[in-house]
Short mmCIF file of C-alpha atoms and ligand atoms in Angstrom, two decimals:
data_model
loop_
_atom_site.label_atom_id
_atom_site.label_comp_id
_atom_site.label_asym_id
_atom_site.label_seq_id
_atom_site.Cartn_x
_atom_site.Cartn_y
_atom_site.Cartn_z
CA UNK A 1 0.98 20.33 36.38
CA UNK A 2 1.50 23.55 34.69
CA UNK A 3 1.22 22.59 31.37
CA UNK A 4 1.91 26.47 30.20
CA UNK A 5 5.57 26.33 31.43
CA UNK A 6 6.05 22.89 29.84
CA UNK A 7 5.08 24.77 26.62
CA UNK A 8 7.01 27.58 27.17
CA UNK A 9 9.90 25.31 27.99
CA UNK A 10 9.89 23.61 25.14
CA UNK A 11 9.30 26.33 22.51
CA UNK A 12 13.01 27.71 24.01
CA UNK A 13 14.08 24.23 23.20
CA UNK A 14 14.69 23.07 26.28
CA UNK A 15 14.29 19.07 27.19
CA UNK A 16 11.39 17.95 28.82
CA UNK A 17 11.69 15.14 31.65
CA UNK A 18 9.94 11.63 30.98
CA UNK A 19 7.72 12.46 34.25
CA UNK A 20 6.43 15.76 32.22
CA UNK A 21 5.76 14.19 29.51
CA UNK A 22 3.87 11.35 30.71
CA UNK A 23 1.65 13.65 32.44
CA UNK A 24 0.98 16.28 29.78
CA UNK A 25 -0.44 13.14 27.63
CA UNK A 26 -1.94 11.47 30.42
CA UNK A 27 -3.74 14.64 31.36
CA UNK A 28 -4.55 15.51 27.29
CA UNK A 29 -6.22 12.16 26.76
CA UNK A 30 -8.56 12.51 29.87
CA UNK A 31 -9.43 16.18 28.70
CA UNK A 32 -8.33 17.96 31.65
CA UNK A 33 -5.92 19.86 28.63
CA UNK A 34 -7.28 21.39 26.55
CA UNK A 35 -6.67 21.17 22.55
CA UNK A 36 -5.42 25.05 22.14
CA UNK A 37 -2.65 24.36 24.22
CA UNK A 38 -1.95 20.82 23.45
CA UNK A 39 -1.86 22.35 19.46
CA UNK A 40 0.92 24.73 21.12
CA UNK A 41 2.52 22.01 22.55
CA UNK A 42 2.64 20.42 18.96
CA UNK A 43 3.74 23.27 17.26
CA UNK A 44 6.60 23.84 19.59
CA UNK A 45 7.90 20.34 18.83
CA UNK A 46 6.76 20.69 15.18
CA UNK A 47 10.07 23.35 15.41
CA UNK A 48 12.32 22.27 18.09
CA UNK A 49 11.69 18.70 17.68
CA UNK A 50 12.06 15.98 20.33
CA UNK A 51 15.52 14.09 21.54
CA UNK A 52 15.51 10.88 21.67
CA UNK A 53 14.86 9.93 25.41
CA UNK A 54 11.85 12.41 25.05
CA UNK A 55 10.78 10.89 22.24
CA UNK A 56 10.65 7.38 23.79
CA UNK A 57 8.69 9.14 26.87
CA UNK A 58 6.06 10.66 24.83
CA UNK A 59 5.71 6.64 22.61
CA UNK A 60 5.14 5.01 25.87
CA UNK A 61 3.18 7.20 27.18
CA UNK A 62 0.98 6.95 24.44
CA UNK A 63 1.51 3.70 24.38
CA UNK A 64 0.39 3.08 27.98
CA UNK A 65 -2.66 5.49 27.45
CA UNK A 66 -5.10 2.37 26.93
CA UNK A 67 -4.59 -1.13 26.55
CA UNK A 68 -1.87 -3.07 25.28
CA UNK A 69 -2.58 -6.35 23.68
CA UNK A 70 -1.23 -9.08 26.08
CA UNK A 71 -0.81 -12.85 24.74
CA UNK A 72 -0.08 -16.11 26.45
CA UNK A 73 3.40 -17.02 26.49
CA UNK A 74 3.91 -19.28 23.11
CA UNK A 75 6.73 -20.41 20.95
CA UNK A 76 5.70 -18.57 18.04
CA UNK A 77 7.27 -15.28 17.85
CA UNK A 78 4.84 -12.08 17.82
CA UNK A 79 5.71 -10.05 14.79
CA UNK A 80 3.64 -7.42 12.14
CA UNK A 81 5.14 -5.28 9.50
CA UNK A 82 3.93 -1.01 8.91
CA UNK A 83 4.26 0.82 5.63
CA UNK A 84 3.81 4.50 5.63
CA UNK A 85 1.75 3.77 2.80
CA UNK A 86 1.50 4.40 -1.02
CA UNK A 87 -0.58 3.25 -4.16
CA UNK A 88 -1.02 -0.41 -4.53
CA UNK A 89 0.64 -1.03 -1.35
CA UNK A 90 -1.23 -4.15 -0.18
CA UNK A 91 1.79 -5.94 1.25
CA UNK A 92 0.26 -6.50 3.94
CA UNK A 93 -2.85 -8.96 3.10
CA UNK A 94 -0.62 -11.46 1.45
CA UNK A 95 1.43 -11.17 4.00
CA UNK A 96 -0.11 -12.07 7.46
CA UNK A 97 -1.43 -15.49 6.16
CA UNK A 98 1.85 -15.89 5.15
CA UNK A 99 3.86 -15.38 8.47
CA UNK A 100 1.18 -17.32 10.09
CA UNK A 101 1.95 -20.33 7.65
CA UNK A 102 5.65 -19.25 8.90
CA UNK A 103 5.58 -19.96 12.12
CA UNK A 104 4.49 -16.38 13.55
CA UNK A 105 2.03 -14.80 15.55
CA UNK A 106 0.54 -11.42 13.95
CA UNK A 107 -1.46 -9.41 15.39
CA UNK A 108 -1.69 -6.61 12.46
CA UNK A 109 -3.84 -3.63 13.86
CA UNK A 110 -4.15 -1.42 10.51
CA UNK A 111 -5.20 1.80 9.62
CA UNK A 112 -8.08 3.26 7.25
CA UNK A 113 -6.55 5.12 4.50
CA UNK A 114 -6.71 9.42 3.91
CA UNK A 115 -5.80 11.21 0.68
CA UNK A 116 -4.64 9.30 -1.94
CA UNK A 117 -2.79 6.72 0.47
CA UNK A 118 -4.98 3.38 0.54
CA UNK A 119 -5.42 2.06 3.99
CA UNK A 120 -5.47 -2.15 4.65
CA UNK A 121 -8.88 -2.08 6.44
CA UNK A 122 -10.54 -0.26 3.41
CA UNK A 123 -9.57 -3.09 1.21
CA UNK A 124 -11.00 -5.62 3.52
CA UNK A 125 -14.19 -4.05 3.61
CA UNK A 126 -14.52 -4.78 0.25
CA UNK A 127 -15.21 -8.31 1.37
CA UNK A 128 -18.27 -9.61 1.80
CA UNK A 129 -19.15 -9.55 5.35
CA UNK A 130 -15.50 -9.31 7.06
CA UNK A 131 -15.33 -7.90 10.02
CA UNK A 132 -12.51 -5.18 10.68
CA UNK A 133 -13.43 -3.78 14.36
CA UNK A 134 -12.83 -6.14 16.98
CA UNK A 135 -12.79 -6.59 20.46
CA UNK A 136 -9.00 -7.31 22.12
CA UNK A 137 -10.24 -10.46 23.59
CA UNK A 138 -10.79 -11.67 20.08
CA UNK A 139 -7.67 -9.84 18.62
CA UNK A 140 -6.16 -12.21 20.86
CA UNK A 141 -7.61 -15.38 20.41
CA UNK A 142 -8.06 -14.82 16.82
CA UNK A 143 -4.03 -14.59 16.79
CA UNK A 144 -3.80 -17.67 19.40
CA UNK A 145 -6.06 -20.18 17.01
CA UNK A 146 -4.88 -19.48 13.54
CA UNK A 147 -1.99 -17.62 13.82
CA UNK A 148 -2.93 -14.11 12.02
CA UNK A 149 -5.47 -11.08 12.44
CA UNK A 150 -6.06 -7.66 10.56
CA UNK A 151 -7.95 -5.53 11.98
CA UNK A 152 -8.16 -1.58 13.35
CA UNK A 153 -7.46 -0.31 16.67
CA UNK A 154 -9.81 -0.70 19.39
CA UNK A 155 -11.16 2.11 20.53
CA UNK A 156 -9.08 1.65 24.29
CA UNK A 157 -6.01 1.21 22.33
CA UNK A 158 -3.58 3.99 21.99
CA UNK A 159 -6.36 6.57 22.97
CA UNK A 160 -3.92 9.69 23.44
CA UNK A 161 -2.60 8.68 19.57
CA UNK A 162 -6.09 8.97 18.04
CA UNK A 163 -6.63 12.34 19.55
CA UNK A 164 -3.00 13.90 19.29
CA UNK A 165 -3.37 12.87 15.71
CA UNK A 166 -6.36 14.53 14.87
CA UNK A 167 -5.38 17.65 16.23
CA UNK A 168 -1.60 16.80 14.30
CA UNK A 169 -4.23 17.07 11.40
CA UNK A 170 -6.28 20.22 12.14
CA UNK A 171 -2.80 22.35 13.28
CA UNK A 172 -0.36 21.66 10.50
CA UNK A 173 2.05 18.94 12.40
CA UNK A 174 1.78 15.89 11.14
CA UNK A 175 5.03 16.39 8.84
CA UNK A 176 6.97 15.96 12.74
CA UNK A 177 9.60 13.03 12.97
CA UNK A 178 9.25 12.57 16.48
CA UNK A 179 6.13 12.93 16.24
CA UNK A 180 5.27 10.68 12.97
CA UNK A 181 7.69 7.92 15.25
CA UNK A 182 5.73 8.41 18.31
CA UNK A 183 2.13 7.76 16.35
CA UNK A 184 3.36 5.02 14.46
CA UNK A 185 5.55 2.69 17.29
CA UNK A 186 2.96 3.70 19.84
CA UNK A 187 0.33 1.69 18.00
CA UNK A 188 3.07 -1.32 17.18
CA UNK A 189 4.33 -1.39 20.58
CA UNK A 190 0.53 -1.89 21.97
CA UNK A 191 0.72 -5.13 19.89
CA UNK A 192 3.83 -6.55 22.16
CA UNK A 193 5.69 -7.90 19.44
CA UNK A 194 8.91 -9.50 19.40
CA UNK A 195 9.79 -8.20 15.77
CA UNK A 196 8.82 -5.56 13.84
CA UNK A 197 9.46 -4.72 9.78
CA UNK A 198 9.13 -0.76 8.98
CA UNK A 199 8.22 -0.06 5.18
CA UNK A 200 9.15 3.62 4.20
CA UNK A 201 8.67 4.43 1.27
CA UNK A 202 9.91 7.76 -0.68
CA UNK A 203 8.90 9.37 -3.54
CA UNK A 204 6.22 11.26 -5.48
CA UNK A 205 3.27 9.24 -3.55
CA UNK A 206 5.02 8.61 -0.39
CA UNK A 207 4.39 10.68 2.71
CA UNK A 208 8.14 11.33 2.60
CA UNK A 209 9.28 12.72 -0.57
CA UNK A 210 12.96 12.25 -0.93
CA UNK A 211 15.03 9.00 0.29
CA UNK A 212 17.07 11.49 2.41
CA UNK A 213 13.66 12.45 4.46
CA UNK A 214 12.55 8.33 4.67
CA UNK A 215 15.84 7.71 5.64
CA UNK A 216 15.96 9.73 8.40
CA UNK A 217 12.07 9.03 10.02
CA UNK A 218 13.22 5.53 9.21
CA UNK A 219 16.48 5.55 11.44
CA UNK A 220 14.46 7.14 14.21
CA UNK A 221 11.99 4.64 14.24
CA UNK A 222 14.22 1.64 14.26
CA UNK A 223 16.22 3.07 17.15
CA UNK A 224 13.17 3.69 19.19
CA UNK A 225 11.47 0.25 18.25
CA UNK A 226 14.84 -1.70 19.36
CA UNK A 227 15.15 0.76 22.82
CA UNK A 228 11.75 -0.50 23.71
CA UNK A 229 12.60 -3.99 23.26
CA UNK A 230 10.94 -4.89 19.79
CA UNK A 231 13.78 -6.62 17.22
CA UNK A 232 13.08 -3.26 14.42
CA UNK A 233 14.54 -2.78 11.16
CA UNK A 234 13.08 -0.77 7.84
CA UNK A 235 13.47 -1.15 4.55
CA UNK A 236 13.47 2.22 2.14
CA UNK A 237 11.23 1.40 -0.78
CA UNK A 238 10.17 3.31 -4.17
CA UNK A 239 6.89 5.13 -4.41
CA UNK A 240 7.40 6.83 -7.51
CA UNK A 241 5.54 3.94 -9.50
CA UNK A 242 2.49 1.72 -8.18
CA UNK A 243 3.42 -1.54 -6.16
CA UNK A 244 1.60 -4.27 -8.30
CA UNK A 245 -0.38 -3.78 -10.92
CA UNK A 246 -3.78 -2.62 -9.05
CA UNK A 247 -5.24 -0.07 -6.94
CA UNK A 248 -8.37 0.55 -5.39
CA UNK A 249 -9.64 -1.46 -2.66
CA UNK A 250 -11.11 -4.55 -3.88
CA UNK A 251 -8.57 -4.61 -6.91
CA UNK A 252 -5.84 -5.00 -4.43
CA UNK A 253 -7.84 -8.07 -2.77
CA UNK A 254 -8.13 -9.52 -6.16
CA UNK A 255 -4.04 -8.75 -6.74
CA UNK A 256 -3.47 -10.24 -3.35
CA UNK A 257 -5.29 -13.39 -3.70
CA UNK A 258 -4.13 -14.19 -6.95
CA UNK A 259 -0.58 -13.67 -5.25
CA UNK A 260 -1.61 -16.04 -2.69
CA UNK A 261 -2.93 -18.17 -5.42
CA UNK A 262 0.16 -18.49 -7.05
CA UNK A 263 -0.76 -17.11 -10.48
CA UNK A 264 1.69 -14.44 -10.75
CA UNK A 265 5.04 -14.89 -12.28
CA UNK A 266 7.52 -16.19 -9.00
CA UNK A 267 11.04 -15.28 -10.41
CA UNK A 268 11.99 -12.15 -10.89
CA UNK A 269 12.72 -10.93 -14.75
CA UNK A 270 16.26 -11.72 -14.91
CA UNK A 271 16.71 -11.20 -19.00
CA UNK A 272 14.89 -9.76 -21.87
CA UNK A 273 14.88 -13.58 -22.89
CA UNK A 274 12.69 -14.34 -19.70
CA UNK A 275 10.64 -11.44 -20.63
CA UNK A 276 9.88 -12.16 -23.86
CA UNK A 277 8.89 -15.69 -23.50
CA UNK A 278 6.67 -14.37 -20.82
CA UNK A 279 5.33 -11.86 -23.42
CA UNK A 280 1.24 -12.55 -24.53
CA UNK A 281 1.80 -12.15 -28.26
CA UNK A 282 -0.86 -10.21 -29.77
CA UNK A 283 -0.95 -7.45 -26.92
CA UNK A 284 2.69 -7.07 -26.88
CA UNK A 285 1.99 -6.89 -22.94
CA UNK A 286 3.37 -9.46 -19.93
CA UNK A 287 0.31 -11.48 -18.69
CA UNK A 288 -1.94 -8.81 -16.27
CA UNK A 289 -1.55 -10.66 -13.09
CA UNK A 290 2.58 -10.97 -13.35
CA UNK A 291 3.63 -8.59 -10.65
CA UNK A 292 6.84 -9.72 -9.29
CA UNK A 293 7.46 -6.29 -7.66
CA UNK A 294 4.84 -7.18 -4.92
CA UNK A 295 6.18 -10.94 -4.51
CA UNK A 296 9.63 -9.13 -3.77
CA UNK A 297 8.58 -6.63 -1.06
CA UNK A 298 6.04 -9.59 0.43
CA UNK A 299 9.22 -12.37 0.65
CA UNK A 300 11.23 -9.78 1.80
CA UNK A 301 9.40 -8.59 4.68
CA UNK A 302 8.50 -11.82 5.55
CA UNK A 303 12.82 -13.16 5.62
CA UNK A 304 13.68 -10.23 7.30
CA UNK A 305 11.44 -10.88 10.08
CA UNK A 306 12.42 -14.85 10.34
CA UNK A 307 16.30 -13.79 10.35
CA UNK A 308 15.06 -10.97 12.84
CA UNK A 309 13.56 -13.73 15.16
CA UNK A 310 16.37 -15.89 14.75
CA UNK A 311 14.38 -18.58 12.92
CA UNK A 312 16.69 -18.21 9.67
CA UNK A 313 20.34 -17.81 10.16
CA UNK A 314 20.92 -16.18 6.98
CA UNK A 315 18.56 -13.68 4.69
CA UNK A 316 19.24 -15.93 1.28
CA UNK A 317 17.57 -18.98 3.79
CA UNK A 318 14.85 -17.27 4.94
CA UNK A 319 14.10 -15.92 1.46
CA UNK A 320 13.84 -19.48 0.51
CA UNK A 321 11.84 -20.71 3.12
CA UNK A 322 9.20 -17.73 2.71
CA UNK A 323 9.41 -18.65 -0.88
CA UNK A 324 8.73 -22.28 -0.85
CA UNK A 325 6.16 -21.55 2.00
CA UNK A 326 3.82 -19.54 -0.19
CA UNK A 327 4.14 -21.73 -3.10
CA UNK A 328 3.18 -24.79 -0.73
CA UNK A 329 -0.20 -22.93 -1.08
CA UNK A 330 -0.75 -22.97 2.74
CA UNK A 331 -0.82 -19.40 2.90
CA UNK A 332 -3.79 -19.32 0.25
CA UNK A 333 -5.58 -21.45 2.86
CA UNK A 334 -4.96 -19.42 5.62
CA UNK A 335 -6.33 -16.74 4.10
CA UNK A 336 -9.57 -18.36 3.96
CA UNK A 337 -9.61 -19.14 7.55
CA UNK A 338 -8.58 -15.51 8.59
CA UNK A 339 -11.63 -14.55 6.26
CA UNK A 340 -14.07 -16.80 7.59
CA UNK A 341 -12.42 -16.04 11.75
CA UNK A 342 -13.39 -12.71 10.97
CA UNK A 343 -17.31 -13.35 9.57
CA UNK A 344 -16.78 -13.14 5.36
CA UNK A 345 -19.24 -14.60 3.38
CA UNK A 346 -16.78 -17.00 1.59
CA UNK A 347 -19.26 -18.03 -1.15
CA UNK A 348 -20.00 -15.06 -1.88
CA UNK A 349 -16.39 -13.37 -1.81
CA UNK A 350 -15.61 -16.73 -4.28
CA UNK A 351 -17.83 -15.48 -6.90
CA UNK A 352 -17.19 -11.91 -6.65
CA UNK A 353 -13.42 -13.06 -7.00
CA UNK A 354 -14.82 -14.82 -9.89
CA UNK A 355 -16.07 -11.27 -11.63
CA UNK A 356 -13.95 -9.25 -14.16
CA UNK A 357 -14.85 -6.28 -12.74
CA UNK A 358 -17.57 -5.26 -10.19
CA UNK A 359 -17.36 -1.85 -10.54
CA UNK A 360 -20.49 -0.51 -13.22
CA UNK A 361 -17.79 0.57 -16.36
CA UNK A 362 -14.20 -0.55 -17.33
CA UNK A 363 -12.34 1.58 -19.60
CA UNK A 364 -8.64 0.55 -21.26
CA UNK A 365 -6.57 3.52 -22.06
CA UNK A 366 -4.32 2.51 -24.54
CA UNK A 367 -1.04 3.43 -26.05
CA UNK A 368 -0.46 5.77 -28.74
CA UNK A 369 2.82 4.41 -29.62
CA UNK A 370 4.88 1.81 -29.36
CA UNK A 371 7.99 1.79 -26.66
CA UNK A 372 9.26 0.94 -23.90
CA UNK A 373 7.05 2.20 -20.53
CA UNK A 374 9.67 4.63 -18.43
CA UNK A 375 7.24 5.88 -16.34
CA UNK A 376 3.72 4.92 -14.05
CA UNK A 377 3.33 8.15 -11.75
CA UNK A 378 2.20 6.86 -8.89
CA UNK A 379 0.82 10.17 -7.65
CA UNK A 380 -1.33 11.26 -10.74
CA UNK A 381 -2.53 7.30 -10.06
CA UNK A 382 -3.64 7.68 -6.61
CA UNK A 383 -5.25 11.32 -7.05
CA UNK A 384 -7.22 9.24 -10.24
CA UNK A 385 -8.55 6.83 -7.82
CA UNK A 386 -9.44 9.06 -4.80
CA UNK A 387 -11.01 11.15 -7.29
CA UNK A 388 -13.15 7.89 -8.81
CA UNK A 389 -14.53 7.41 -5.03
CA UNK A 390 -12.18 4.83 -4.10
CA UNK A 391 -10.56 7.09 -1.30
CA UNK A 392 -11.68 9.83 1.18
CA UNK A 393 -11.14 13.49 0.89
CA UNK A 394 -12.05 13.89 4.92
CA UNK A 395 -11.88 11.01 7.36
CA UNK A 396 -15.81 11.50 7.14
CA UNK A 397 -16.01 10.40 3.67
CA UNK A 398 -17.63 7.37 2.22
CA UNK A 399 -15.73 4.97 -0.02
CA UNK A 400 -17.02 2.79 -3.38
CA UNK A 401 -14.45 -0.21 -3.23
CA UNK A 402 -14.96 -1.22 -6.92
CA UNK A 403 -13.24 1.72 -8.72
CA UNK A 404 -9.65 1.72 -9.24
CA UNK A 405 -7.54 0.68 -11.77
CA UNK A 406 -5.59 -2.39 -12.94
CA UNK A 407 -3.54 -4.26 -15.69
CA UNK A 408 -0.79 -1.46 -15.20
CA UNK A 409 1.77 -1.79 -17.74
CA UNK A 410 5.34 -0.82 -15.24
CA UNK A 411 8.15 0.93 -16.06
CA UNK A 412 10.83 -1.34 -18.50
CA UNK A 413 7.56 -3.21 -20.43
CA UNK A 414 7.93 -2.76 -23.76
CA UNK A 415 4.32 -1.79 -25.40
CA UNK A 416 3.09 -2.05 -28.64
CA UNK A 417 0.82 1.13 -30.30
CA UNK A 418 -2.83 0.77 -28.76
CA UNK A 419 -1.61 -2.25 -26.01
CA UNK A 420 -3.68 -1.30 -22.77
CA UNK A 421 -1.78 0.88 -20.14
CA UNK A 422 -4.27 0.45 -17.88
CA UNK A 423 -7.64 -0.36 -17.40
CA UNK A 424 -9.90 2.05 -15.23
CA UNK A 425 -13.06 0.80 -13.23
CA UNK A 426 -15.36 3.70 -12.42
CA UNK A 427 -19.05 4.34 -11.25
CA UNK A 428 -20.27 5.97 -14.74
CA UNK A 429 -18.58 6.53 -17.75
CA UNK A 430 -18.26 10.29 -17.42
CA UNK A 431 -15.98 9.71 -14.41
CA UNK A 432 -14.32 6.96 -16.39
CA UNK A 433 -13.22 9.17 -19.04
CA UNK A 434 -12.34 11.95 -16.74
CA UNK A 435 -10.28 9.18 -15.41
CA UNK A 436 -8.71 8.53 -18.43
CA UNK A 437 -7.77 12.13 -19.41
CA UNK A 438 -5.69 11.95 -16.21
CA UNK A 439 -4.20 9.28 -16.78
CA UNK A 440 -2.48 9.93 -19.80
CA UNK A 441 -0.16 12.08 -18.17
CA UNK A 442 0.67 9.73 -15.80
CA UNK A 443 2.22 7.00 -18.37
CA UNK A 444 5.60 8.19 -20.20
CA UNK A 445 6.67 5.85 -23.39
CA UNK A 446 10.31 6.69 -24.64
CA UNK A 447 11.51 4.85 -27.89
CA UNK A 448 15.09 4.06 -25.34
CA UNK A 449 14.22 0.90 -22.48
CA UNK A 450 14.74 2.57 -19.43
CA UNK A 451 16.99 1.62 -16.73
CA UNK A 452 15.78 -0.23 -13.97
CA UNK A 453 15.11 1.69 -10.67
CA UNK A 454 15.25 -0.86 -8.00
CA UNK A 455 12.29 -1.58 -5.38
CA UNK A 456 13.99 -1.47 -2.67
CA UNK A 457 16.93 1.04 -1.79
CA UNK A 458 17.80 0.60 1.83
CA UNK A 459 17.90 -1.46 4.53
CA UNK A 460 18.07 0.05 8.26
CA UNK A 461 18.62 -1.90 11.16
N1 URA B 1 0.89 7.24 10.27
C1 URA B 1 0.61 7.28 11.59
O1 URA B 1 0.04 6.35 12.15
N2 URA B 1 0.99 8.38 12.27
C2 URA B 1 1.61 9.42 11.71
O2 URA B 1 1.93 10.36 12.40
C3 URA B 1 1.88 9.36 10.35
C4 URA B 1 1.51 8.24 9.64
#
């Protein structure tokens, strides 16, 4: 192969054939390219982008560049669910216990976070003993027995992705739609599912700014995902403000469990009435673990995938059944067997659940007057925390998974002069109040209740 012309060709713009393209990443993942060119290769597609049939050439190929997760033939649909990430975003743990307790099969391969986006696998290794790298035999089985896995990538999946993206990385093309696609369905179509439920968010911590941007990746991945055979849709979400009302790796477990557990407010706040009755009196504040924002985008993944697999006829059904399913409490208990499949220490993640805080100082930052919260900037949030230790600067980096910060007070509370905004969990107290500085600007009180800006902004299918 000439792999020069095939640049050449496509920095004039020109299409590349599904044969060519195969090769070039066939040949780039067993070295015999090497990574100046392939970064040329990049670039060129950075700026003349990719149409769609050579976009679905270079996703298989990646695909097909190491092993692709194959189950026995079962009733139980295979389905998982990707977000492109953002602060608090830890969907996904309350989640796969739940579409196990549904009737599904997930295999969830997830992703270490970078930056200030968290990454699922981080948060679990917050957990005592839980194992996060396994082999694809026991991916497998794991799913076949109890219904649900998360876990990373083995190293013979997706090969070709792992080193395209790090040279993405190191040569200024990661911000690529066809490219971003390619990465993200290569990895979900390795998993064989049946069904698959795209998050993209937009906003000031999202990956893709502006709802136009998400939009767009989002319609390109749900085209590709249903040419390849995998029932896709996305849903456009907000990442201006947190999801939930934690971040920070083992402050999301604690959010997600107590999810799980039931101890967060089900309905949504329908009237100020609600609210109010809702409303712990002497704080002026809605009880810390009420985060109905999270219960939405976790019932909604979950009945968009059971009307995408046919096993609700309608989305107000499914809604229902994925609501009544994780009251039931069965998904609480399949998160306990998912922790102990995967080697936890339940006893001891128990009494560390048990703990306030495990991280060596809380600090509240409190209001300085009294109003109505109109804004939580989810950016100035997630720089806080990656800045506490709680995410990396380089992939190399090592994380603490006690800092973060919780009790969030979210945009339309109404707060009373010196309620707690937020509480922040650092290593010392220096850091803390560093921490603390920051986030002042990151909480906006106006004397006017803001209107509501909705979760969830789009669906694409
Ligand atoms: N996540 C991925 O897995 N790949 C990308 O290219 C971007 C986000």
């Amino acid at each position: 192969m000439n792999f020069l012309s095939l640049i050449e060709s496509k920095r004039e713009g020109k299409i590349l054939a599904g044969g060519e393209i195969q090769n070039f990443v066939r040949e780039f993942t067993a070295g015999t390219i090497p990574d100046y060119q392939m970064a040329a290769m990049l670039m060129a597609i950075y700026f003349r982008g990719l149409a769609t049939a050579e976009t679905t050439a270079l996703t298989l190929a990646m695909r097909d560049s190491g092993d692709v997760l194959k189950f026995p033939k079962d009733q139980r649909p295979l389905v998982d669910k990707h977000s492109t990430g953002g602060i608090g975003d830890k969907v996904s743990l309350p989640l796969a216990p739940l579409l196990a307790c549904l009737g599904f099969r997930v295999p969830m391969i997830s992703g270490r976070g970078l930056g200030i986006t968290g990454g699922t696998l981080d948060k679990l290794d917050s957990i005592p003993g839980f194992q996060t790298l396994l082999p694809a035999e026991k991916i497998i089985a794991q799913v076949q027995k109890i219904g649900c896995v998360i876990c990373g990538q083995t190293d013979r999946m997706v090969p070709a992705d792992k080193k395209i993206y790090g040279l993405r990385d190191a040569s200024g093309t990661v911000p690529s739609i066809p490219l971003i696609t390619a990465s993200i369905l290569s990895k979900k179509l390795a998993e064989s599912l049946d069904a698959l439920v795209l998050d993209v968010k937009f906003g000031c911590a999202a990956f893709m700014q502006t709802k136009a941007d998400a939009r767009k990746l989002a319609k390109a991945m749900v085209a590709l995902g249903n040419e390849c055979g995998v029932n896709t849709r996305a849903i456009l979400t907000d990442m201006n403000t947190p999801l939930g009302r934690a971040a920070g790796n083992w402050l999301e477990v604690k959010e997600s469990v107590a999810l799980l557990d039931r101890r967060t407010g089900v309905a949504p706040v329908s009237s100020l009435k609600a609210e109010l009755q809702n409303r712990n009196m002497e704080t002026g504040r809605m009880p810390v673990l009420r985060c109905d924002d999270l219960c939405a985008l976790v019932l909604d993944c979950a009945a968009h995938l059971l009307v995408q697999t046919g096993k609700s006829t309608s989305f107000a059904a499914a809604h229902k059944l994925a609501k009544d399913c994780l009251n039931s409490g069965e998904p609480r208990k399949k998160w306990d067997e998912m922790l102990v499949a995967q080697g936890a220490d339940l006893n001891a993640f128990n009494q560390k659940l048990a703990l306030d805080h495990t991280a060596v100082v809380v600090v509240e930052l409190r209001a300085e007057k009294s109003g109505y919260v109109s804004k939580c900037d989810a950016r100035i949030v997630g720089e806080v925390i990656r800045d506490l230790g709680g995410g990396r600067l380089t992939k190399e980096s090592s994380i603490n998974y006690e800092v973060g910060i919780d009790q969030m007070a979210k945009p339309g509370e109404r707060v009373e002069k010196s309620a707690t905004l937020c509480r922040v969990h650092a290593a010392d107290s220096n850091q803390a109040k560093a921490a603390i500085a920051r986030l002042k600007a990151a909480f906006e009180i106006s004397a006017k209740r803001p209107g509501k800006i909705p979760l969830l902004a789009e669906i694409i299918q």
